[in-house]
PDB file of C-alpha atoms in Angstrom:
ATOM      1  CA  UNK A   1     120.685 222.254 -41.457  1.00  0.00           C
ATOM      2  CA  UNK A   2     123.283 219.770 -42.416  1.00  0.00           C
ATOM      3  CA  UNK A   3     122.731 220.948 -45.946  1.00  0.00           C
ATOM      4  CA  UNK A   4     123.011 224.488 -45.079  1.00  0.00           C
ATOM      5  CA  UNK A   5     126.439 224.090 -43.645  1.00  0.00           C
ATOM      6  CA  UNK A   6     127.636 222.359 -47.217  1.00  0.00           C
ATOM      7  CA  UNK A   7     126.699 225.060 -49.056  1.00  0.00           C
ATOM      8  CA  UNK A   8     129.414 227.073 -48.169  1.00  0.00           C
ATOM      9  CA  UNK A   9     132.218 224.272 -47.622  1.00  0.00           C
ATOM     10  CA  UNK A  10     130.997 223.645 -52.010  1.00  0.00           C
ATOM     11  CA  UNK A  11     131.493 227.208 -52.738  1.00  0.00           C
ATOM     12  CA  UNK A  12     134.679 227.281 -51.073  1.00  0.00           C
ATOM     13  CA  UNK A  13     135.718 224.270 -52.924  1.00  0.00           C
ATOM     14  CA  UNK A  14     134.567 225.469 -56.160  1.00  0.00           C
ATOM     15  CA  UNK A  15     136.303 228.580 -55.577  1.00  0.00           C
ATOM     16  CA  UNK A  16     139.734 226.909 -54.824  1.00  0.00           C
ATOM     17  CA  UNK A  17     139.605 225.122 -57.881  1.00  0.00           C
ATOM     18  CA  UNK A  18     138.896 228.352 -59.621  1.00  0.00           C
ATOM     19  CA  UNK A  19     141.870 229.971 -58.303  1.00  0.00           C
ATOM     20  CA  UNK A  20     144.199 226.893 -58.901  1.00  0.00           C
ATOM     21  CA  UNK A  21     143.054 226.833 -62.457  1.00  0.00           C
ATOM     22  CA  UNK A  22     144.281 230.418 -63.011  1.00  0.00           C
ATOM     23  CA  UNK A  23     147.210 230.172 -61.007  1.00  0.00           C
ATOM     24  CA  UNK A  24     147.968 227.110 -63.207  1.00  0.00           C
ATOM     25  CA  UNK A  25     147.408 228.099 -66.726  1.00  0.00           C
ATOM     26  CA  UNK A  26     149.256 231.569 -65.475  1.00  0.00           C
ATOM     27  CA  UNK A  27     152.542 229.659 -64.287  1.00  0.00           C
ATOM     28  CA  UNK A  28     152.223 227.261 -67.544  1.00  0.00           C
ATOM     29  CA  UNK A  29     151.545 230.221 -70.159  1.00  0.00           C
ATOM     30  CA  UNK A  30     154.194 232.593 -68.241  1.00  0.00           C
ATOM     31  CA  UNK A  31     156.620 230.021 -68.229  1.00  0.00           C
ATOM     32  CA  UNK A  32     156.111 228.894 -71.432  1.00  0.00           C
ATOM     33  CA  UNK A  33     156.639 232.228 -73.462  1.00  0.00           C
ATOM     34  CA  UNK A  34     157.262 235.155 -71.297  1.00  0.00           C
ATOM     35  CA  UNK A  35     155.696 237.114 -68.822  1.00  0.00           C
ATOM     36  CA  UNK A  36     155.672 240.385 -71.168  1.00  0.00           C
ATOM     37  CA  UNK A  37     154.389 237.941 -74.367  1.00  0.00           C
ATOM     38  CA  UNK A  38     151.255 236.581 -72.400  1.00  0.00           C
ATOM     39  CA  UNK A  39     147.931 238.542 -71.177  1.00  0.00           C
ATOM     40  CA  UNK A  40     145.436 238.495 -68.515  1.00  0.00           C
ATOM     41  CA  UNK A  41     143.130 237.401 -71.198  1.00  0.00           C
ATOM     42  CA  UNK A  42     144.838 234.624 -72.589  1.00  0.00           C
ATOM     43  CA  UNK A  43     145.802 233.411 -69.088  1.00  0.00           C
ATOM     44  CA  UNK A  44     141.932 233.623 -68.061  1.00  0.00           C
ATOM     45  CA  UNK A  45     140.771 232.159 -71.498  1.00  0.00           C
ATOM     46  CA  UNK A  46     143.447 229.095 -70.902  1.00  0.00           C
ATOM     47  CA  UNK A  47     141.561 228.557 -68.010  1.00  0.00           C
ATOM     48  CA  UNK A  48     138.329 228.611 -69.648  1.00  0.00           C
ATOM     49  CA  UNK A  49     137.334 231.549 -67.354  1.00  0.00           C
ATOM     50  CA  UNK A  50     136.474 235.412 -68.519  1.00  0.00           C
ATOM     51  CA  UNK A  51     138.690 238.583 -67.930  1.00  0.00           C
ATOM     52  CA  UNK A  52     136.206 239.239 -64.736  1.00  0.00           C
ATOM     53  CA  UNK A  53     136.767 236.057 -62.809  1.00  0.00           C
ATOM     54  CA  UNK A  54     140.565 236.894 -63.084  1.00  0.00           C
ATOM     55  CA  UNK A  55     140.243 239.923 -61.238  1.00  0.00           C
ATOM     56  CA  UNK A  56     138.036 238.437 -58.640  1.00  0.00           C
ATOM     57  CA  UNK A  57     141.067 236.289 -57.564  1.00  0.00           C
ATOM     58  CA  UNK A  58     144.462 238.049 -58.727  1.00  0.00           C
ATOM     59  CA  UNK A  59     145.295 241.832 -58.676  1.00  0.00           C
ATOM     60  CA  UNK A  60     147.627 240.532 -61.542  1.00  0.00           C
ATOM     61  CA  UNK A  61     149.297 238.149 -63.653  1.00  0.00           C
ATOM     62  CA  UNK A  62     152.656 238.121 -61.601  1.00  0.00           C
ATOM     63  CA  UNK A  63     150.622 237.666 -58.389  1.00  0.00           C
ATOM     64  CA  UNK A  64     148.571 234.589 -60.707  1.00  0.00           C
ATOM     65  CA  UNK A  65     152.251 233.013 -61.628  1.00  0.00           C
ATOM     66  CA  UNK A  66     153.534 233.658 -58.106  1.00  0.00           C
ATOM     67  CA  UNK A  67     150.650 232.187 -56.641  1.00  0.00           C
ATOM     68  CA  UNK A  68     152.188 228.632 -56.500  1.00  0.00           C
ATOM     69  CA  UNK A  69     155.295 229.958 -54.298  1.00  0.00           C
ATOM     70  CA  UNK A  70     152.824 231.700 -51.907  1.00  0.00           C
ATOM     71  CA  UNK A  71     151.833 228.885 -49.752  1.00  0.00           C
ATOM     72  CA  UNK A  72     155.618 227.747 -48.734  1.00  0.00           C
ATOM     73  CA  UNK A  73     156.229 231.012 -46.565  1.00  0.00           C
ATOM     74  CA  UNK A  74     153.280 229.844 -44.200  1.00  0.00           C
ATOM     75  CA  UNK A  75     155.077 226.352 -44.640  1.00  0.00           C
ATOM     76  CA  UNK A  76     157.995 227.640 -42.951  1.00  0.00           C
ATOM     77  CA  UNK A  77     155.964 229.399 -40.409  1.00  0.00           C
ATOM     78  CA  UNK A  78     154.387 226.552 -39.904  1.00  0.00           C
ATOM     79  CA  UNK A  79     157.300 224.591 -39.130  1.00  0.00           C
ATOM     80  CA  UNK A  80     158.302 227.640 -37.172  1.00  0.00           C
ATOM     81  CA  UNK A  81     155.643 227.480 -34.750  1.00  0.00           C
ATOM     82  CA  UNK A  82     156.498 223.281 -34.075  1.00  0.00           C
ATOM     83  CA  UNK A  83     159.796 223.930 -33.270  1.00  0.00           C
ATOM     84  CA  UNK A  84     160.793 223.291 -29.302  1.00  0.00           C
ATOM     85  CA  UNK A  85     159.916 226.285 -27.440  1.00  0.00           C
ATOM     86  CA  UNK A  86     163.708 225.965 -25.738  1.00  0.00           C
ATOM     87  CA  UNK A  87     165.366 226.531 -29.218  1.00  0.00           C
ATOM     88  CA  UNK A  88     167.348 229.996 -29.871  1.00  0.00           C
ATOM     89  CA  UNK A  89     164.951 231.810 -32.113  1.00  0.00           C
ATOM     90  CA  UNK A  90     167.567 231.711 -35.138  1.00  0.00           C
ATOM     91  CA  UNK A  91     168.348 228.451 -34.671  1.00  0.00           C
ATOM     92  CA  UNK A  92     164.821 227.717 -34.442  1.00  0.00           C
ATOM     93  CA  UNK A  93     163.904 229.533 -37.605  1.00  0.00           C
ATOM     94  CA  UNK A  94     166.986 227.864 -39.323  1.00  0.00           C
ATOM     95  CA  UNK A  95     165.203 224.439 -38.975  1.00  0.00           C
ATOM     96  CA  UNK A  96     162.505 225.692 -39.974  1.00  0.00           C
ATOM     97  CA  UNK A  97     163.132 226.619 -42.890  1.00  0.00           C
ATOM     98  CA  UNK A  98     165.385 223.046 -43.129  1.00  0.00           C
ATOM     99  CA  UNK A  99     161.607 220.897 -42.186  1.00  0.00           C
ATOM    100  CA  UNK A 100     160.200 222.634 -45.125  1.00  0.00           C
ATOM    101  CA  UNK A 101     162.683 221.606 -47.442  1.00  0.00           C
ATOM    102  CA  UNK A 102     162.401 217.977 -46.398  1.00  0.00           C
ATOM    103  CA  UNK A 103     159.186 218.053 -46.160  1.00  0.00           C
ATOM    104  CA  UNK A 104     157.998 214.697 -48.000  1.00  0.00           C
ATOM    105  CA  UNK A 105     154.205 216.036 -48.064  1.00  0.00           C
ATOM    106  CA  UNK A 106     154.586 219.090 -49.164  1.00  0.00           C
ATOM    107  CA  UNK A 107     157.797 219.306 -51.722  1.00  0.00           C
ATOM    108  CA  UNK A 108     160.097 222.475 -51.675  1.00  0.00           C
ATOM    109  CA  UNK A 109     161.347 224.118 -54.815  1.00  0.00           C
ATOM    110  CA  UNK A 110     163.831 222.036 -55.588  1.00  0.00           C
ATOM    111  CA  UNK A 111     161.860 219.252 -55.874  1.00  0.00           C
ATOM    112  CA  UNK A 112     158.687 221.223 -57.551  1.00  0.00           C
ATOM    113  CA  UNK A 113     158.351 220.827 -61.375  1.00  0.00           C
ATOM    114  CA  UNK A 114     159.674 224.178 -62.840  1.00  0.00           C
ATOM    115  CA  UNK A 115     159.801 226.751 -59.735  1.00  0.00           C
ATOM    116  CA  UNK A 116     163.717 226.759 -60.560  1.00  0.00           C
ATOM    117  CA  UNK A 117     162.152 228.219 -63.981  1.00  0.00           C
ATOM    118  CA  UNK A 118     160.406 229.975 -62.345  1.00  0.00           C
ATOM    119  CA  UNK A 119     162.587 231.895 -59.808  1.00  0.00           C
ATOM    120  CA  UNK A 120     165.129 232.230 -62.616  1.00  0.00           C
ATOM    121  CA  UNK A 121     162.401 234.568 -64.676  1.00  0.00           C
ATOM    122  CA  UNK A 122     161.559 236.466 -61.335  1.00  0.00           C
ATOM    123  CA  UNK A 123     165.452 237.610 -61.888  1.00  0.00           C
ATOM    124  CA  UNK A 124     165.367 239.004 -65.161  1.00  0.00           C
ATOM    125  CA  UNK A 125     161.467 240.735 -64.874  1.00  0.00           C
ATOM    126  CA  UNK A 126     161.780 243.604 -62.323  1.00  0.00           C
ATOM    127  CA  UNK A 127     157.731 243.189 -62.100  1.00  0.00           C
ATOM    128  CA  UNK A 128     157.754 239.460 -60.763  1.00  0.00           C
ATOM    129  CA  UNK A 129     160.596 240.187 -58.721  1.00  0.00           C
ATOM    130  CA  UNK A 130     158.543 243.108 -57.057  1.00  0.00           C
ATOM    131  CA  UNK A 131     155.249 241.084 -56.461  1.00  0.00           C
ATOM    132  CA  UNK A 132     157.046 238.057 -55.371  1.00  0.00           C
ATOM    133  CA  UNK A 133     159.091 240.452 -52.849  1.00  0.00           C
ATOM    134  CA  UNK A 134     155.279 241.266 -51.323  1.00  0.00           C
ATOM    135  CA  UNK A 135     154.964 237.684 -50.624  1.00  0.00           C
ATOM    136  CA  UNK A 136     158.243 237.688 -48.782  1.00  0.00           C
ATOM    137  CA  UNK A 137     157.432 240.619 -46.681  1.00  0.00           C
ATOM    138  CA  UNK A 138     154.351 239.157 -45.680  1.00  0.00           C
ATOM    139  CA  UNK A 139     155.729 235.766 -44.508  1.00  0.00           C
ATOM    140  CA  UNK A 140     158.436 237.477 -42.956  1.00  0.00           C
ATOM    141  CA  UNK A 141     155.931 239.595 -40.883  1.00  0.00           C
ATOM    142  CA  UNK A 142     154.162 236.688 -39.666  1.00  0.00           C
ATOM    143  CA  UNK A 143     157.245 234.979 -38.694  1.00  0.00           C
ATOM    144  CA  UNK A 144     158.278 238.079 -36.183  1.00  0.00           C
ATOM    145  CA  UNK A 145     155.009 237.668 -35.072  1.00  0.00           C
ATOM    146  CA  UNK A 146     155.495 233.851 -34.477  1.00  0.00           C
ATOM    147  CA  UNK A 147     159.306 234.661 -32.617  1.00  0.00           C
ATOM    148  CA  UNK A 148     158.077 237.530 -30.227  1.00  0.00           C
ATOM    149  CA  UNK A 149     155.613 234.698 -29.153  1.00  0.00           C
ATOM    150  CA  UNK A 150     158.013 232.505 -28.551  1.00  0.00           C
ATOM    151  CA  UNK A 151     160.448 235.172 -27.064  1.00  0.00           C
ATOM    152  CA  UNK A 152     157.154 236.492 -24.828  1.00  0.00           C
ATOM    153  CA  UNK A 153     157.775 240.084 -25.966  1.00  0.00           C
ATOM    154  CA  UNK A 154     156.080 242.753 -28.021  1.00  0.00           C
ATOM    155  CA  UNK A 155     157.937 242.816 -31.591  1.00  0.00           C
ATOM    156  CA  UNK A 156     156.609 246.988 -31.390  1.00  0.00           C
ATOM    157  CA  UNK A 157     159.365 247.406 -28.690  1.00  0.00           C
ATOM    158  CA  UNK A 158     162.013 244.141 -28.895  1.00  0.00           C
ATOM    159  CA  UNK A 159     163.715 244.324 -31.798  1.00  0.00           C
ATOM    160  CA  UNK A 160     164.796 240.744 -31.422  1.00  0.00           C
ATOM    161  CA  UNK A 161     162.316 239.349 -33.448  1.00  0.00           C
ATOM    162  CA  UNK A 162     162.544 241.556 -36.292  1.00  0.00           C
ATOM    163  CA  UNK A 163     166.785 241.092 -36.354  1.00  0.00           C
ATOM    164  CA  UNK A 164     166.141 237.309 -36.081  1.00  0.00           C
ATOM    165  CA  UNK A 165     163.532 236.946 -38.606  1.00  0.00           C
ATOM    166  CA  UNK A 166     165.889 239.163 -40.975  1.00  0.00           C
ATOM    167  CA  UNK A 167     168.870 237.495 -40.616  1.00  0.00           C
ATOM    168  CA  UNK A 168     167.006 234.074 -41.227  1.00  0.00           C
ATOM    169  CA  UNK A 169     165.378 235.531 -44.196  1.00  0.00           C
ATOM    170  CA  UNK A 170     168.355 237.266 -45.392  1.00  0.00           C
ATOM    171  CA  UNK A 171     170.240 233.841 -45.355  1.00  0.00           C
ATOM    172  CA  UNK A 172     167.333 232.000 -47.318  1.00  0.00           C
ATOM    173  CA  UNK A 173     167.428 234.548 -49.922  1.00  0.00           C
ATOM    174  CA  UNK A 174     171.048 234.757 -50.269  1.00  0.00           C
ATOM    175  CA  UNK A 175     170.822 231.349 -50.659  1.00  0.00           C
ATOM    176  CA  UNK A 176     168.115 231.191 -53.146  1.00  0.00           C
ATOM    177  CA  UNK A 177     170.008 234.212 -55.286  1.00  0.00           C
ATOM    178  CA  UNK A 178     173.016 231.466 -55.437  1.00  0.00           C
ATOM    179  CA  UNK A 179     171.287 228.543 -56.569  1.00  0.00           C
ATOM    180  CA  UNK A 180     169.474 230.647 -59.282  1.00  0.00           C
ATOM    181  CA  UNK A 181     172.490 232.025 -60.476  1.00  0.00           C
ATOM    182  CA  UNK A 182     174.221 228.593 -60.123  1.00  0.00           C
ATOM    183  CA  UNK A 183     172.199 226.622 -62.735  1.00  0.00           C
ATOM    184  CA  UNK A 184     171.687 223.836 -60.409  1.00  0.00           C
ATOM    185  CA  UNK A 185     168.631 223.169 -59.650  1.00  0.00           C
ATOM    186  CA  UNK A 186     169.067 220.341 -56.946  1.00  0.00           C
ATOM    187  CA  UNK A 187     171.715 222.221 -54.787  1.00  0.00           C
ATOM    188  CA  UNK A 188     169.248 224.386 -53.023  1.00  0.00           C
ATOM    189  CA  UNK A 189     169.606 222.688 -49.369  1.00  0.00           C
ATOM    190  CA  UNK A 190     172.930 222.465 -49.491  1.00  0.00           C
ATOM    191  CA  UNK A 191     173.101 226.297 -50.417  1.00  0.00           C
ATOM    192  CA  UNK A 192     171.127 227.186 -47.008  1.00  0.00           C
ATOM    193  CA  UNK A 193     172.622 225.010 -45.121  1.00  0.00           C
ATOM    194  CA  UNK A 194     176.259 227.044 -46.133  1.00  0.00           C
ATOM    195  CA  UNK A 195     174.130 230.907 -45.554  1.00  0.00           C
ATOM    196  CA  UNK A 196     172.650 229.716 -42.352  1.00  0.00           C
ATOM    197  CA  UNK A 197     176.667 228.709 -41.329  1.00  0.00           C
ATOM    198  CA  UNK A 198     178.154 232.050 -42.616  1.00  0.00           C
ATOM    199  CA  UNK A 199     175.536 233.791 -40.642  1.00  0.00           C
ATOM    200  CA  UNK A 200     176.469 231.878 -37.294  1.00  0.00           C
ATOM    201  CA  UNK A 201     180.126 231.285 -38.145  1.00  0.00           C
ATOM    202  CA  UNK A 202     183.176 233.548 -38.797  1.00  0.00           C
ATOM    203  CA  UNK A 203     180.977 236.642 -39.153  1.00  0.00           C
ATOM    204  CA  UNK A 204     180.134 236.370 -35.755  1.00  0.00           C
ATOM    205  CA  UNK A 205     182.828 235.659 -34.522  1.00  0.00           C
ATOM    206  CA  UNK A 206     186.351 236.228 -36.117  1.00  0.00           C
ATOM    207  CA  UNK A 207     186.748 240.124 -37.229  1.00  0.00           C
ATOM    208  CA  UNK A 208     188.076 239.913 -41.089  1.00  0.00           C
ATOM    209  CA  UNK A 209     191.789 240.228 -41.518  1.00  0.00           C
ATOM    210  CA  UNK A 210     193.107 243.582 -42.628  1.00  0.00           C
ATOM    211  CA  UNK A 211     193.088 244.094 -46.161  1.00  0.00           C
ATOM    212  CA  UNK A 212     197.032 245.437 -47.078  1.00  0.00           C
ATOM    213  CA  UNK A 213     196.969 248.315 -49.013  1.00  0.00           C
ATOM    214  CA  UNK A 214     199.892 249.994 -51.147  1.00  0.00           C
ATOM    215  CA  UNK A 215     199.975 253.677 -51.161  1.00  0.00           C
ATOM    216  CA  UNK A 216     199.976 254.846 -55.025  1.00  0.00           C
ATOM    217  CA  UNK A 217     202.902 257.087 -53.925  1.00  0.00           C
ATOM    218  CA  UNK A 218     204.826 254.248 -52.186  1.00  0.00           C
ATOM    219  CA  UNK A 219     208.915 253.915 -53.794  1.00  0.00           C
ATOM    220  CA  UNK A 220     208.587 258.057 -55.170  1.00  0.00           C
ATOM    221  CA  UNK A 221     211.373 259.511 -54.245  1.00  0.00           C
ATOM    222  CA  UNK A 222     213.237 257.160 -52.652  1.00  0.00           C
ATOM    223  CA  UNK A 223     216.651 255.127 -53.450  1.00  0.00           C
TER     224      UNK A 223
END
């Protein structure tokens, strides 16, 4: 019996590793030359794996490059669901988001070998941005899930958990958009910490002074 019950927890294992490898020689390849300069092929044969076996993991090579990003949305959702159940559900999903950027176990972008590389090619290729714009959406849809719990309401009905979750997430990428552009690599906490502020500071609260405007006519016909 005891050896039925390993056979599985091997071929899960094995299966993993599979994945990882792909994922791996996919980021490495992608990273190294371009994602329009390397093939599914290539990427399976770096690997040491056959065009088939890609497919039996990855719908395609973006989704293979991507795939080392896709764990840190359920990171944050994770962190989401151990915050205090008393917390305001923005404020909640702001540390969230904070834990998994200080995570020591588990290190955030920053502080992951080339994912600044990486997020700076998912930029510039309209094809990587797309795929790794699924794996947004589907964090994001978990975390409404995650706040209606904690708000006791059905996110069908209460929009509260949707607006939450999108202002959070609109934040993080905001933030994310500036420290790609910003060509340092190291600045991405500080970056959220200043979107999560804008979201809860003066544009909440102060209405933006009125812009003064000069008529193109003004000073025609007069003295």
């Amino acid at each position: 019996m005891q050896a039925e019950q390993k056979l599985p927890e091997r071929r899960s294992r094995k299966a993993r590793r599979t994945r990882d490898a792909l994922a791996r020689a996919a980021f490495e390849l992608v990273l190294d030359r371009g994602l329009r300069e390397v093939t599914v092929e290539e990427i399976a044969a770096r690997a040491d794996l056959d065009r088939r076996t890609f497919s039996r993991y990855f719908a395609s090579k973006e989704a293979a490059v991507l795939d080392s990003v896709r764990g840190d949305g359920d990171r944050i959702n994770a962190a989401l669901r151990a915050r205090p159940a008393d917390e305001p559900p923005l404020t909640a999903y702001r540390r969230a988001v904070l834990d998994w950027l200080a995570d020591p176990d588990a290190p955030a972008w920053h502080r992951r070998p080339r994912i600044y590389e990486l997020m700076v090619l998912a930029e510039r290729e309209p094809t990587l941005y797309a795929a790794f714009h699924h794996i947004r959406v589907d964090a994001q849809a978990e975390s409404v899930a995650i706040v209606a719990d904690r708000l006791g309401t059905d996110p069908l009905s209460d929009l509260r958990p949707a607006v939450t979750v999108a202002a959070g997430a609109g934040a993080l990428l905001a933030a994310q958009a500036a420290w790609v552009r910003g060509d340092r690599p190291a600045e991405l906490p500080r970056l959220v910490e200043r979107a999560f502020d804008a979201l809860a500071g003066e544009l909440v609260t102060r209405a933006p002074a009125p812009h003064s405007t000069t008529s193109t006519t003004e000073g025609i016909g007069t003295p």
